[in-house]
Amino acid sequence: MKAMPMPDTFFTASPHWGWLIVFYFFIGGIAGAAFFLSALLHLFGRAADRPVVRTGYLVALSGVIVSAILLVVDLSRPLRFWHMLIQSNTGWPMFKAWSPMSVGSWAFALFGVFTALAALGAWAEIRAPASPLRRLANGLPGKAIAVLGGSSGVFVAGYTGVMLSVTNRPLWGDSSVLGGLFLSSAASGAAAVLVLATTWRGRRDATSLEWLQRVDRGALMLKGVLLVAVVVSLGAAAQVLVGIWGVALAAVLIGGVLVPLLMRRGRWSIPERPMMVASALLVLAGGFLLRVVVIFSSESVYVMGAGVHGP
Amino acid sequence: MAEPMGFFTDTSVCIGCKACETACKAWNQLPAKEGGHPPMSGDSYDNTVRLSGEDWRHVKFIEQFSEDRSAGRWLMMSDVCKHCVNAPCLEVCPTGAIIRTEFDTVVIQTDACNGCRLCITACPFGVIDVNPVSKTAEKCTLCYDRLQVGMQPACAQACPTASIQFGPIAQLKATATARLSQLQAQGEKQASLYGADDKMLGGLNSFYLLLDEPGVYGLPVDPKMPTRNLFWGSVSSVAAAVVLGVVGLFGFRERRAVDESDADA
Ligand code: SF4
């Protein structure tokens, strides 16, 4: 490492963000994007899309619950999680528009509320069609929830990458494209989850599946482009990717983006459904590995004494 | 507001005695590492290794020797929080736990911090870490408690060579400039001040006199605010969101077109 110029980000210290944060980035991203895609289907789709819309809202709710637990447990003082939203000494709201974690905390909290409402509506639509809760799924309240939840969901799926860029850590602070990359990756992951949920239940929602496949293709292409953009934008800091992390990132690009894209082309002799499932699983594995590489490649650089070591 | 106060650390007279480290730990009641038996690092005389929640001062040892060890010198530097005028840690802290005091120093309020550790990623100098006892992010407070009663920080008081000097920033800068010219006149051509002007993060209220490049001391050449990436980072996210939205809407159109052609056939 001595020969290359040492990027300033390499002199910083590790925040010890480990597996909990990797899982949050992955699950929270999918939750946000799943709501976003479902909201699009809700607002612009057909009656035949309703089952997938409902699935999406439930996926989002499960993801939000798991994410909230991960985030709170990851704090070194979990019981003080509310300090993110309320100033502990004054009781006034705590908000910093220029700190992605501060804005993200609010977006996450709001997203949680809209997700709960949308999931309640989805439940009422099937189980209690006569109850007034049904209006949370249909009509104007349902539309408003879709718009607000969809916007906050997209925010939740993308701010994590921006938050990493707004640091001084190796790789993270060296690229400002991580937000777009995380968002596109979350969208392809969410489409994959919805495809899996739909095919697994053996439903014949062919028309929704067709749309999901189109969105997934677009999101994957965007992810591929942004992945390359991130690596290019790193400059000298790309040395964190020399070795195992670079190999892993290449695996994300090939196995998690290019191969799933090629599997879509439809000129294979394999039946369509298994192909769809295999491709969705590859997309999800790639999305997870991407978070692993982004977090842990940065962590592999460390300062000892006056010198920088690793990766 | 009181006058801005800070440290001027003249590394040229540091003898590596670690009195500052010890005084800091004693005054601030910082816990011992590894139950009082920290492992030997194998890195020169340095077993503190880095600044952390348990060590708010860290003396770095740099051995510069020729291959046959006929020529060489020791560089020593007592590292600490730089109390940046534009402090990255304070800027991003989502709980408001990090504040600027009346002495223009930067302090983490332990009872407000919830341990999210974002400040650690923001500090360009790797200063902050979690204290395992309080379980909150901690670093040098420039002895805020001592300053409030008119005392000087424990490290500056303990330093036997006046390598660490405490005082009003304006006065320290004058001292530093005079010392720099003195050293340069003596032939120390590489001597320079680090963070003494306002170019680096608006100025470091804990600045240094170095005898070599910043990188040699493990210091970044051009430390920056993390929010430098906020604008383009947000643009990349918003652009991706727009692309995904458009892909979704076109998806509906294509689906309709396919269905219509199916119906025609
Ligand atoms: S040196 Fe680091 S911890 Fe100290 S004020 Fe600057 S950013 Fe904060």
Coordinates of C-alpha atoms and ligand atoms in Angstrom, one line a residue:
Chain A
M1 CA 0.0 0.0 0.0
K2 CA 3.0 2.3 0.5
A3 CA 3.5 3.1 -3.1
M4 CA 0.1 4.6 -3.8
P5 CA -0.9 8.0 -2.4
M6 CA -2.8 7.6 0.9
P7 CA -6.3 9.0 0.7
D8 CA -7.2 11.2 3.7
T9 CA -10.1 8.9 4.5
F10 CA -7.7 6.2 5.5
F11 CA -6.7 8.1 8.7
T12 CA -10.1 7.7 10.3
A13 CA -11.4 5.3 12.9
S14 CA -13.9 2.5 12.6
P15 CA -17.5 3.0 13.9
H16 CA -17.8 -0.8 14.4
W17 CA -20.8 -1.0 12.1
G18 CA -21.0 -4.7 11.5
W19 CA -23.5 -7.4 10.6
L20 CA -26.5 -5.6 12.3
I21 CA -26.0 -2.7 10.0
V22 CA -25.4 -4.9 6.9
F23 CA -28.7 -6.6 7.6
Y24 CA -30.5 -3.3 8.2
F25 CA -29.2 -1.8 5.0
F26 CA -30.4 -4.9 3.1
I27 CA -33.8 -5.4 4.8
G28 CA -34.6 -1.8 5.3
G29 CA -33.8 -1.1 1.7
I30 CA -36.1 -3.9 0.5
A31 CA -38.9 -2.8 2.8
G32 CA -38.7 0.8 1.5
A33 CA -38.5 -0.2 -2.2
A34 CA -41.2 -2.9 -1.8
F35 CA -43.6 -0.3 -0.6
F36 CA -42.6 2.0 -3.4
L37 CA -43.2 -0.6 -6.1
S38 CA -46.5 -1.7 -4.4
A39 CA -47.6 2.0 -4.3
L40 CA -46.9 2.3 -8.0
L41 CA -49.0 -0.8 -8.7
H42 CA -51.7 0.5 -6.3
L43 CA -51.9 3.9 -8.0
F44 CA -51.3 3.0 -11.7
G45 CA -52.0 -0.7 -11.9
R46 CA -55.2 -2.8 -12.3
A47 CA -57.5 -4.7 -10.0
A48 CA -55.6 -7.8 -10.9
D49 CA -52.5 -6.3 -9.3
R50 CA -54.2 -6.0 -5.8
P51 CA -52.8 -9.3 -4.5
V52 CA -49.2 -8.2 -5.2
V53 CA -49.9 -4.8 -3.8
R54 CA -51.1 -6.4 -0.5
T55 CA -48.1 -8.7 -0.4
G56 CA -45.8 -5.7 -0.9
Y57 CA -47.3 -3.8 1.9
L58 CA -46.9 -6.8 4.2
V59 CA -43.3 -7.3 3.1
A60 CA -42.7 -3.7 3.9
L61 CA -44.3 -4.0 7.4
S62 CA -42.2 -7.1 8.2
G63 CA -39.1 -5.3 7.0
V64 CA -39.8 -2.2 9.0
I65 CA -40.3 -4.2 12.2
V66 CA -37.1 -6.2 11.8
S67 CA -35.2 -3.0 10.8
A68 CA -36.4 -1.1 13.8
I69 CA -35.1 -3.9 16.1
L70 CA -31.8 -4.0 14.3
L71 CA -31.3 -0.2 14.5
V72 CA -32.1 0.0 18.2
V73 CA -30.1 -3.0 19.2
D74 CA -27.1 -1.6 17.3
L75 CA -26.9 1.5 19.4
S76 CA -24.5 1.3 22.3
R77 CA -27.2 2.8 24.5
P78 CA -30.4 1.3 22.9
L79 CA -32.8 2.8 25.5
R80 CA -31.8 6.2 24.2
F81 CA -33.0 5.5 20.7
W82 CA -35.5 8.3 21.0
H83 CA -32.8 10.9 21.3
M84 CA -32.7 10.7 17.5
L85 CA -36.1 12.3 17.3
I86 CA -36.5 14.3 20.6
Q87 CA -33.8 16.5 22.2
S88 CA -33.2 14.8 25.5
N89 CA -32.6 18.0 27.4
T90 CA -35.3 20.3 26.0
G91 CA -38.0 17.9 24.8
W92 CA -38.1 19.7 21.4
P93 CA -37.9 17.8 18.1
M94 CA -34.4 16.9 17.1
F95 CA -33.7 17.5 13.4
K96 CA -30.7 18.3 11.3
A97 CA -31.5 18.7 7.6
W98 CA -27.8 18.3 6.7
S99 CA -27.2 15.0 8.6
P100 CA -28.6 12.0 6.7
M101 CA -28.9 10.0 9.8
S102 CA -31.1 12.6 11.4
V103 CA -33.3 13.0 8.3
G104 CA -33.3 9.2 7.8
S105 CA -34.5 8.7 11.4
W106 CA -37.6 10.8 10.7
A107 CA -38.2 9.3 7.3
F108 CA -37.9 5.8 8.9
A109 CA -40.4 6.7 11.7
L110 CA -42.9 8.2 9.2
F111 CA -42.4 5.2 6.9
G112 CA -43.2 2.9 9.8
V113 CA -46.5 4.7 10.4
F114 CA -47.6 4.6 6.7
T115 CA -46.5 1.0 6.4
A116 CA -48.6 0.0 9.4
L117 CA -51.7 1.8 7.9
A118 CA -51.2 0.3 4.5
A119 CA -50.8 -3.2 6.0
L120 CA -53.9 -2.7 8.1
G121 CA -55.8 -1.7 4.9
A122 CA -54.5 -4.8 3.1
W123 CA -55.7 -7.0 6.0
A124 CA -59.1 -5.4 6.0
E125 CA -59.5 -5.7 2.3
I126 CA -59.4 -9.5 2.6
R127 CA -60.5 -10.3 6.2
A128 CA -63.0 -7.5 7.0
P129 CA -64.3 -6.1 3.8
A130 CA -67.3 -4.5 5.6
S131 CA -65.2 -2.6 8.1
P132 CA -64.3 1.1 7.7
L133 CA -60.6 0.1 7.9
R134 CA -61.1 -1.0 4.3
R135 CA -60.8 2.7 3.3
L136 CA -57.1 2.5 4.2
A137 CA -56.8 0.2 1.1
N138 CA -59.2 1.8 -1.3
G139 CA -60.4 5.3 -2.1
L140 CA -58.7 8.5 -1.2
P141 CA -57.1 7.5 2.1
G142 CA -55.6 4.5 0.5
K143 CA -54.2 6.6 -2.3
A144 CA -52.7 9.2 0.1
I145 CA -51.1 6.4 2.2
A146 CA -49.6 5.0 -1.1
V147 CA -48.2 8.3 -2.1
L148 CA -46.8 9.2 1.4
G149 CA -45.5 5.7 2.2
G150 CA -44.1 5.3 -1.3
S151 CA -42.1 8.6 -1.0
S152 CA -40.8 7.9 2.5
G153 CA -40.1 4.3 1.4
V154 CA -37.9 5.5 -1.4
F155 CA -36.2 7.8 1.0
V156 CA -35.5 4.9 3.4
A157 CA -34.1 2.8 0.6
G158 CA -31.7 5.5 -0.6
Y159 CA -30.6 7.6 2.4
T160 CA -28.4 4.9 3.8
G161 CA -26.0 5.2 0.9
V162 CA -26.0 9.0 1.2
M163 CA -25.3 8.6 4.9
L164 CA -22.2 6.5 4.1
S165 CA -21.1 9.1 1.5
V166 CA -21.5 11.9 4.2
T167 CA -18.6 10.5 6.3
N168 CA -14.9 10.5 6.1
R169 CA -14.4 6.7 6.1
P170 CA -12.5 4.8 3.4
L171 CA -14.6 4.0 0.3
W172 CA -17.8 5.5 1.9
G173 CA -16.6 9.1 2.0
D174 CA -14.7 8.7 -1.3
S175 CA -17.8 8.3 -3.5
S176 CA -21.0 10.3 -3.7
V177 CA -22.9 7.7 -5.8
L178 CA -23.6 5.2 -3.0
G179 CA -27.1 6.6 -2.5
G180 CA -28.2 5.8 -6.0
L181 CA -26.5 2.4 -5.9
F182 CA -28.2 1.4 -2.7
L183 CA -31.6 2.6 -4.0
S184 CA -31.4 0.7 -7.3
S185 CA -30.1 -2.3 -5.5
A186 CA -33.0 -2.1 -3.0
A187 CA -35.5 -1.8 -5.9
S188 CA -34.2 -4.9 -7.7
G189 CA -34.2 -6.7 -4.4
A190 CA -37.8 -5.7 -3.6
A191 CA -38.9 -6.8 -7.1
A192 CA -37.2 -10.1 -6.5
V193 CA -38.9 -10.6 -3.2
L194 CA -42.3 -9.8 -4.7
V195 CA -41.6 -12.2 -7.6
L196 CA -40.7 -14.9 -5.1
A197 CA -43.7 -14.3 -2.9
T198 CA -46.0 -14.4 -5.9
T199 CA -44.6 -17.5 -7.5
W200 CA -44.2 -19.3 -4.1
R201 CA -47.9 -18.9 -3.4
G202 CA -48.6 -20.4 -6.8
R203 CA -50.7 -17.5 -7.7
R204 CA -51.5 -16.8 -11.3
D205 CA -50.8 -13.1 -11.1
A206 CA -49.1 -13.2 -14.5
T207 CA -49.9 -9.6 -15.3
S208 CA -48.3 -8.3 -12.1
L209 CA -45.3 -10.6 -12.6
E210 CA -44.8 -9.2 -16.0
W211 CA -44.6 -5.6 -14.7
L212 CA -42.3 -6.6 -11.8
Q213 CA -39.9 -8.3 -14.3
R214 CA -39.8 -5.1 -16.3
V215 CA -39.0 -3.0 -13.2
D216 CA -36.5 -5.5 -12.0
R217 CA -34.7 -5.4 -15.4
G218 CA -34.5 -1.5 -15.3
A219 CA -33.4 -1.5 -11.7
L220 CA -30.7 -4.1 -12.4
M221 CA -29.4 -2.2 -15.4
L222 CA -29.2 1.0 -13.2
K223 CA -27.5 -0.9 -10.5
G224 CA -24.9 -2.3 -12.9
V225 CA -24.1 1.2 -14.2
L226 CA -23.9 2.8 -10.7
L227 CA -21.7 0.0 -9.4
V228 CA -19.2 0.8 -12.1
A229 CA -19.6 4.5 -11.4
V230 CA -18.9 4.0 -7.6
V231 CA -15.7 2.1 -8.4
V232 CA -14.6 4.8 -10.9
S233 CA -15.4 7.6 -8.5
L234 CA -13.2 6.1 -5.7
G235 CA -9.9 7.2 -7.3
A236 CA -6.9 6.3 -5.1
A237 CA -9.3 4.9 -2.4
A238 CA -10.1 2.0 -4.8
Q239 CA -7.1 0.3 -3.2
V240 CA -9.5 -1.0 -0.5
L241 CA -10.9 -3.2 -3.3
V242 CA -7.5 -4.7 -4.2
G243 CA -7.9 -8.4 -3.2
I244 CA -10.8 -10.3 -1.7
W245 CA -13.3 -7.3 -1.6
G246 CA -12.7 -6.5 -5.3
V247 CA -13.4 -10.2 -6.2
A248 CA -16.5 -10.1 -4.1
L249 CA -17.7 -6.9 -5.8
A250 CA -17.0 -8.5 -9.2
A251 CA -19.2 -11.4 -8.1
V252 CA -22.0 -8.9 -7.2
L253 CA -21.7 -7.4 -10.7
I254 CA -21.5 -10.7 -12.6
G255 CA -23.7 -13.0 -10.4
G256 CA -26.1 -10.5 -9.0
V257 CA -26.6 -8.2 -12.0
L258 CA -25.4 -9.5 -15.4
V259 CA -26.4 -13.2 -15.0
P260 CA -29.9 -12.4 -13.8
L261 CA -30.3 -9.9 -16.7
L262 CA -29.2 -12.6 -19.2
M263 CA -31.6 -15.1 -17.6
R264 CA -34.5 -12.8 -18.6
R265 CA -33.9 -13.0 -22.3
G266 CA -36.3 -15.9 -22.7
R267 CA -34.4 -17.9 -25.2
W268 CA -33.5 -20.6 -22.8
S269 CA -34.9 -24.1 -22.8
I270 CA -35.6 -24.0 -19.1
P271 CA -39.2 -23.4 -18.1
E272 CA -40.0 -19.8 -17.2
R273 CA -40.9 -20.1 -13.5
P274 CA -37.8 -21.9 -12.2
M275 CA -35.8 -19.4 -14.2
M276 CA -37.6 -16.5 -12.6
V277 CA -37.1 -17.9 -9.1
A278 CA -33.4 -18.6 -9.7
S279 CA -32.8 -15.1 -11.1
A280 CA -34.6 -13.5 -8.1
L281 CA -32.5 -15.5 -5.7
L282 CA -29.3 -14.4 -7.4
V283 CA -30.5 -10.7 -7.3
L284 CA -31.1 -11.0 -3.6
A285 CA -27.8 -12.7 -2.9
G286 CA -26.0 -10.0 -4.9
G287 CA -27.8 -7.2 -3.1
F288 CA -26.8 -8.7 0.3
L289 CA -23.2 -9.2 -0.8
L290 CA -23.0 -5.6 -2.0
R291 CA -23.8 -4.4 1.5
V292 CA -21.2 -6.8 3.0
V293 CA -18.5 -5.5 0.6
V294 CA -19.3 -1.8 1.1
I295 CA -19.3 -2.1 4.9
F296 CA -16.5 -4.5 5.5
S297 CA -14.0 -3.4 2.8
S298 CA -14.0 0.0 4.5
E299 CA -13.6 -1.6 7.9
S300 CA -10.5 -3.5 6.7
V301 CA -8.4 -0.3 6.7
Y302 CA -7.2 0.5 10.2
V303 CA -4.8 2.9 11.9
M304 CA -2.2 1.6 14.4
G305 CA 0.3 4.0 15.9
A306 CA 1.1 6.5 13.1
G307 CA 0.6 4.1 10.3
V308 CA -2.3 2.9 8.1
H309 CA -2.8 -0.9 7.6
G310 CA -4.8 -3.2 5.5
P311 CA -6.9 -4.2 3.6
Chain B
M1 CA -18.4 33.9 25.2
A2 CA -14.9 33.5 26.7
E3 CA -11.9 33.8 24.4
P4 CA -11.3 30.8 22.2
M5 CA -8.9 28.5 24.0
G6 CA -6.9 25.6 22.7
F7 CA -3.6 23.6 22.5
F8 CA -0.5 24.2 20.6
T9 CA 1.5 21.0 20.5
D10 CA 5.1 21.5 19.6
T11 CA 6.3 18.0 18.6
S12 CA 9.9 19.1 18.3
V13 CA 10.3 19.1 22.1
C14 CA 8.1 16.0 22.9
I15 CA 10.2 13.4 24.6
G16 CA 7.6 10.6 24.6
C17 CA 7.2 10.4 28.4
K18 CA 3.4 9.9 28.1
A19 CA 2.8 12.1 31.2
C20 CA -0.1 13.7 29.2
E21 CA -1.7 10.3 28.6
T22 CA -1.4 9.4 32.3
A23 CA -2.6 12.8 33.6
C24 CA -5.6 12.7 31.2
K25 CA -6.6 9.2 32.2
A26 CA -6.3 10.1 35.9
W27 CA -8.2 13.4 35.8
N28 CA -11.0 12.1 33.5
Q29 CA -11.2 8.7 35.3
L30 CA -10.8 6.8 32.1
P31 CA -11.0 3.0 32.4
A32 CA -7.9 0.8 32.0
K33 CA -7.8 -1.2 28.9
E34 CA -8.1 -5.0 28.9
G35 CA -8.5 -5.1 32.6
G36 CA -5.2 -3.3 33.1
H37 CA -3.1 -5.7 31.1
P38 CA -3.1 -4.3 27.5
P39 CA -1.1 -6.4 25.1
M40 CA 2.3 -5.1 23.8
S41 CA 1.7 -3.7 20.3
G42 CA 5.2 -4.4 19.0
D43 CA 5.1 -0.9 17.5
S44 CA 8.0 1.0 18.9
Y45 CA 7.2 2.4 22.5
D46 CA 3.6 2.8 21.6
N47 CA 1.2 0.4 23.4
T48 CA -1.7 2.9 23.5
V49 CA -1.9 2.4 19.7
R50 CA -4.7 4.9 19.0
L51 CA -7.1 7.4 20.4
S52 CA -10.2 5.9 21.8
G53 CA -12.9 6.1 24.5
E54 CA -10.4 5.0 27.0
D55 CA -7.4 7.1 25.8
W56 CA -8.0 10.8 24.9
R57 CA -4.3 11.5 24.5
H58 CA -2.0 9.2 22.5
V59 CA 1.7 9.7 22.1
K60 CA 2.8 8.4 18.6
F61 CA 6.4 7.2 18.1
I62 CA 7.9 7.3 14.6
E63 CA 11.3 5.8 14.1
Q64 CA 13.1 7.2 11.1
F65 CA 16.4 5.3 10.7
S66 CA 18.6 4.5 7.7
E67 CA 19.1 0.9 6.6
D68 CA 22.3 0.4 8.7
R69 CA 20.9 2.6 11.5
S70 CA 23.9 4.9 11.3
A71 CA 21.7 7.9 10.8
G72 CA 18.2 8.5 12.1
R73 CA 15.8 10.3 14.4
W74 CA 12.8 9.8 16.6
L75 CA 9.6 11.7 16.0
M76 CA 7.1 11.9 18.8
M77 CA 3.7 13.5 18.8
S78 CA 1.0 13.6 21.5
D79 CA -2.2 13.3 19.5
V80 CA -5.6 14.6 20.7
C81 CA -8.9 15.9 19.5
K82 CA -8.3 18.9 17.2
H83 CA -11.3 20.9 18.5
C84 CA -12.0 21.9 14.9
V85 CA -13.7 25.3 14.3
N86 CA -15.9 23.6 11.7
A87 CA -16.2 20.3 13.5
P88 CA -17.3 17.3 11.3
C89 CA -18.4 15.3 14.4
L90 CA -20.6 18.0 15.7
E91 CA -22.0 18.6 12.2
V92 CA -23.4 15.1 11.7
C93 CA -24.4 14.1 15.3
P94 CA -28.1 13.2 15.0
T95 CA -28.9 13.6 18.8
G96 CA -27.3 17.0 19.4
A97 CA -25.0 15.5 22.0
I98 CA -22.0 17.2 20.5
I99 CA -21.8 20.9 21.4
R100 CA -19.5 23.8 21.0
T101 CA -18.6 25.4 24.4
E102 CA -18.0 29.0 25.4
F103 CA -14.3 28.3 25.0
D104 CA -14.8 27.4 21.3
T105 CA -14.0 23.8 22.1
V106 CA -16.0 20.7 21.1
V107 CA -17.6 18.5 23.8
I108 CA -19.6 15.3 23.7
Q109 CA -22.4 15.3 26.3
T110 CA -22.4 11.8 27.7
D111 CA -25.9 11.8 28.9
A112 CA -27.4 12.8 25.5
C113 CA -25.2 10.4 23.3
N114 CA -27.0 7.2 22.4
G115 CA -24.0 5.5 20.8
C116 CA -25.0 5.6 17.1
R117 CA -21.3 6.1 16.3
L118 CA -21.8 8.4 13.3
C119 CA -19.4 11.0 14.8
I120 CA -16.6 8.3 14.6
T121 CA -17.1 8.1 10.8
A122 CA -17.1 11.9 10.5
C123 CA -13.9 12.8 12.4
P124 CA -11.1 13.1 9.8
F125 CA -8.5 12.3 12.5
G126 CA -9.9 9.1 14.0
V127 CA -10.3 10.7 17.4
I128 CA -13.5 9.4 18.8
D129 CA -14.5 5.9 20.0
V130 CA -17.0 4.3 22.4
N131 CA -16.0 4.2 26.1
P132 CA -16.8 0.6 27.2
V133 CA -18.0 1.8 30.6
S134 CA -20.3 4.6 29.7
K135 CA -21.1 3.0 26.3
T136 CA -21.2 6.4 24.7
A137 CA -18.9 8.1 22.2
E138 CA -16.1 9.9 24.1
K139 CA -13.0 12.0 23.4
C140 CA -11.0 14.9 24.8
T141 CA -13.2 17.6 26.3
L142 CA -10.2 20.0 26.6
C143 CA -10.9 19.5 30.3
Y144 CA -14.1 21.5 30.1
D145 CA -14.6 21.0 33.8
R146 CA -11.2 22.4 34.7
L147 CA -11.6 25.4 32.2
Q148 CA -14.8 26.4 33.9
V149 CA -13.0 26.9 37.2
G150 CA -10.0 28.6 35.6
M151 CA -7.6 25.7 35.6
Q152 CA -5.6 24.5 32.6
P153 CA -6.1 21.0 31.1
A154 CA -4.5 18.1 32.9
C155 CA -2.2 17.1 30.0
A156 CA -0.8 20.6 29.5
Q157 CA -0.1 21.0 33.2
A158 CA 1.6 17.6 33.3
C159 CA 3.8 18.0 30.1
P160 CA 7.4 18.5 31.4
T161 CA 8.8 20.0 28.2
A162 CA 6.0 22.4 27.3
S163 CA 5.4 20.4 24.2
I164 CA 1.7 20.8 25.0
Q165 CA 0.8 24.4 25.6
F166 CA -2.6 25.6 26.6
G167 CA -3.9 29.2 26.2
P168 CA -5.9 31.6 24.1
I169 CA -5.7 30.7 20.4
A170 CA -4.4 34.1 19.3
Q171 CA -1.5 33.9 21.8
L172 CA -0.7 30.3 20.9
K173 CA -0.5 31.2 17.2
A174 CA 2.0 33.9 17.9
T175 CA 4.1 31.5 20.0
A176 CA 3.9 28.9 17.2
T177 CA 4.9 31.3 14.5
A178 CA 7.9 32.4 16.5
R179 CA 8.9 28.9 17.3
L180 CA 8.6 27.9 13.6
S181 CA 10.9 30.7 12.4
Q182 CA 13.4 29.8 15.1
L183 CA 13.5 26.1 14.0
Q184 CA 13.7 27.1 10.3
A185 CA 16.6 29.4 11.1
Q186 CA 18.3 26.5 12.8
G187 CA 18.0 24.5 9.6
E188 CA 14.9 22.4 10.3
K189 CA 13.6 23.2 6.8
Q190 CA 10.8 20.6 6.9
A191 CA 9.2 22.1 10.1
S192 CA 5.7 23.4 9.5
L193 CA 2.5 24.3 11.3
Y194 CA -0.5 22.0 11.0
G195 CA -4.0 23.5 11.4
A196 CA -2.8 26.8 12.7
D197 CA -4.5 28.9 10.0
D198 CA -8.2 28.8 9.1
K199 CA -7.8 26.8 5.9
M200 CA -8.1 23.4 7.6
L201 CA -11.7 22.9 8.8
G202 CA -11.9 26.6 9.7
G203 CA -8.9 26.2 11.9
L204 CA -7.9 23.6 14.4
N205 CA -8.1 24.9 18.0
S206 CA -5.6 22.2 18.8
F207 CA -2.8 22.7 16.3
Y208 CA 0.6 21.3 15.8
L209 CA 4.2 22.0 14.9
L210 CA 5.5 19.1 12.8
L211 CA 9.0 18.2 11.7
D212 CA 7.9 16.1 8.7
E213 CA 4.9 15.6 6.3
P214 CA 1.5 15.2 8.0
G215 CA 1.2 11.7 6.6
V216 CA 4.3 10.6 8.5
Y217 CA 2.5 11.4 11.7
G218 CA -0.7 9.6 10.6
L219 CA -2.5 12.9 9.9
P220 CA -4.6 13.6 6.8
V221 CA -3.1 16.2 4.4
D222 CA -6.4 17.9 3.6
P223 CA -9.2 16.9 6.0
K224 CA -12.7 17.8 4.8
M225 CA -16.2 18.2 6.0
P226 CA -18.3 15.0 5.4
T227 CA -21.2 17.1 4.1
R228 CA -19.0 17.9 1.0
N229 CA -20.7 14.8 -0.4
L230 CA -24.2 15.7 0.7
F231 CA -25.3 17.5 -2.5
W232 CA -24.1 15.0 -5.1
G233 CA -25.0 12.1 -2.8
S234 CA -28.6 13.3 -2.7
V235 CA -28.6 14.0 -6.4
S236 CA -27.5 10.4 -7.1
S237 CA -30.4 9.1 -5.0
V238 CA -33.0 11.4 -6.4
A239 CA -31.9 10.7 -9.9
A240 CA -32.0 6.9 -9.3
A241 CA -35.5 7.4 -7.8
V242 CA -36.7 9.3 -10.9
V243 CA -35.3 6.6 -13.2
L244 CA -37.0 3.9 -11.2
G245 CA -40.3 5.8 -11.3
V246 CA -40.1 6.3 -15.0
V247 CA -39.2 2.6 -15.5
G248 CA -42.2 1.7 -13.5
L249 CA -44.6 3.9 -15.4
F250 CA -43.2 2.8 -18.8
G251 CA -43.6 -0.7 -17.5
F252 CA -47.4 -0.1 -17.3
R253 CA -47.5 1.3 -20.8
E254 CA -45.6 -1.6 -22.2
R255 CA -47.8 -4.1 -20.4
R256 CA -50.9 -2.4 -21.8
A257 CA -49.4 -2.5 -25.3
V258 CA -48.5 -6.2 -25.0
D259 CA -52.0 -7.0 -23.8
E260 CA -53.6 -5.1 -26.6
S261 CA -51.6 -6.9 -29.2
D262 CA -52.5 -10.2 -27.6
A263 CA -56.1 -9.2 -27.8
D264 CA -55.7 -8.3 -31.5
A265 CA -54.1 -11.6 -32.3
Ligands
SF4_1 S1 -10.8 16.4 15.7 FE1 -12.5 15.0 15.3 S2 -13.5 14.7 17.3 FE2 -12.2 16.6 17.5 S3 -13.6 18.3 16.9 FE3 -12.6 17.7 15.0 S4 -14.0 16.2 14.1 FE4 -14.6 16.4 16.3

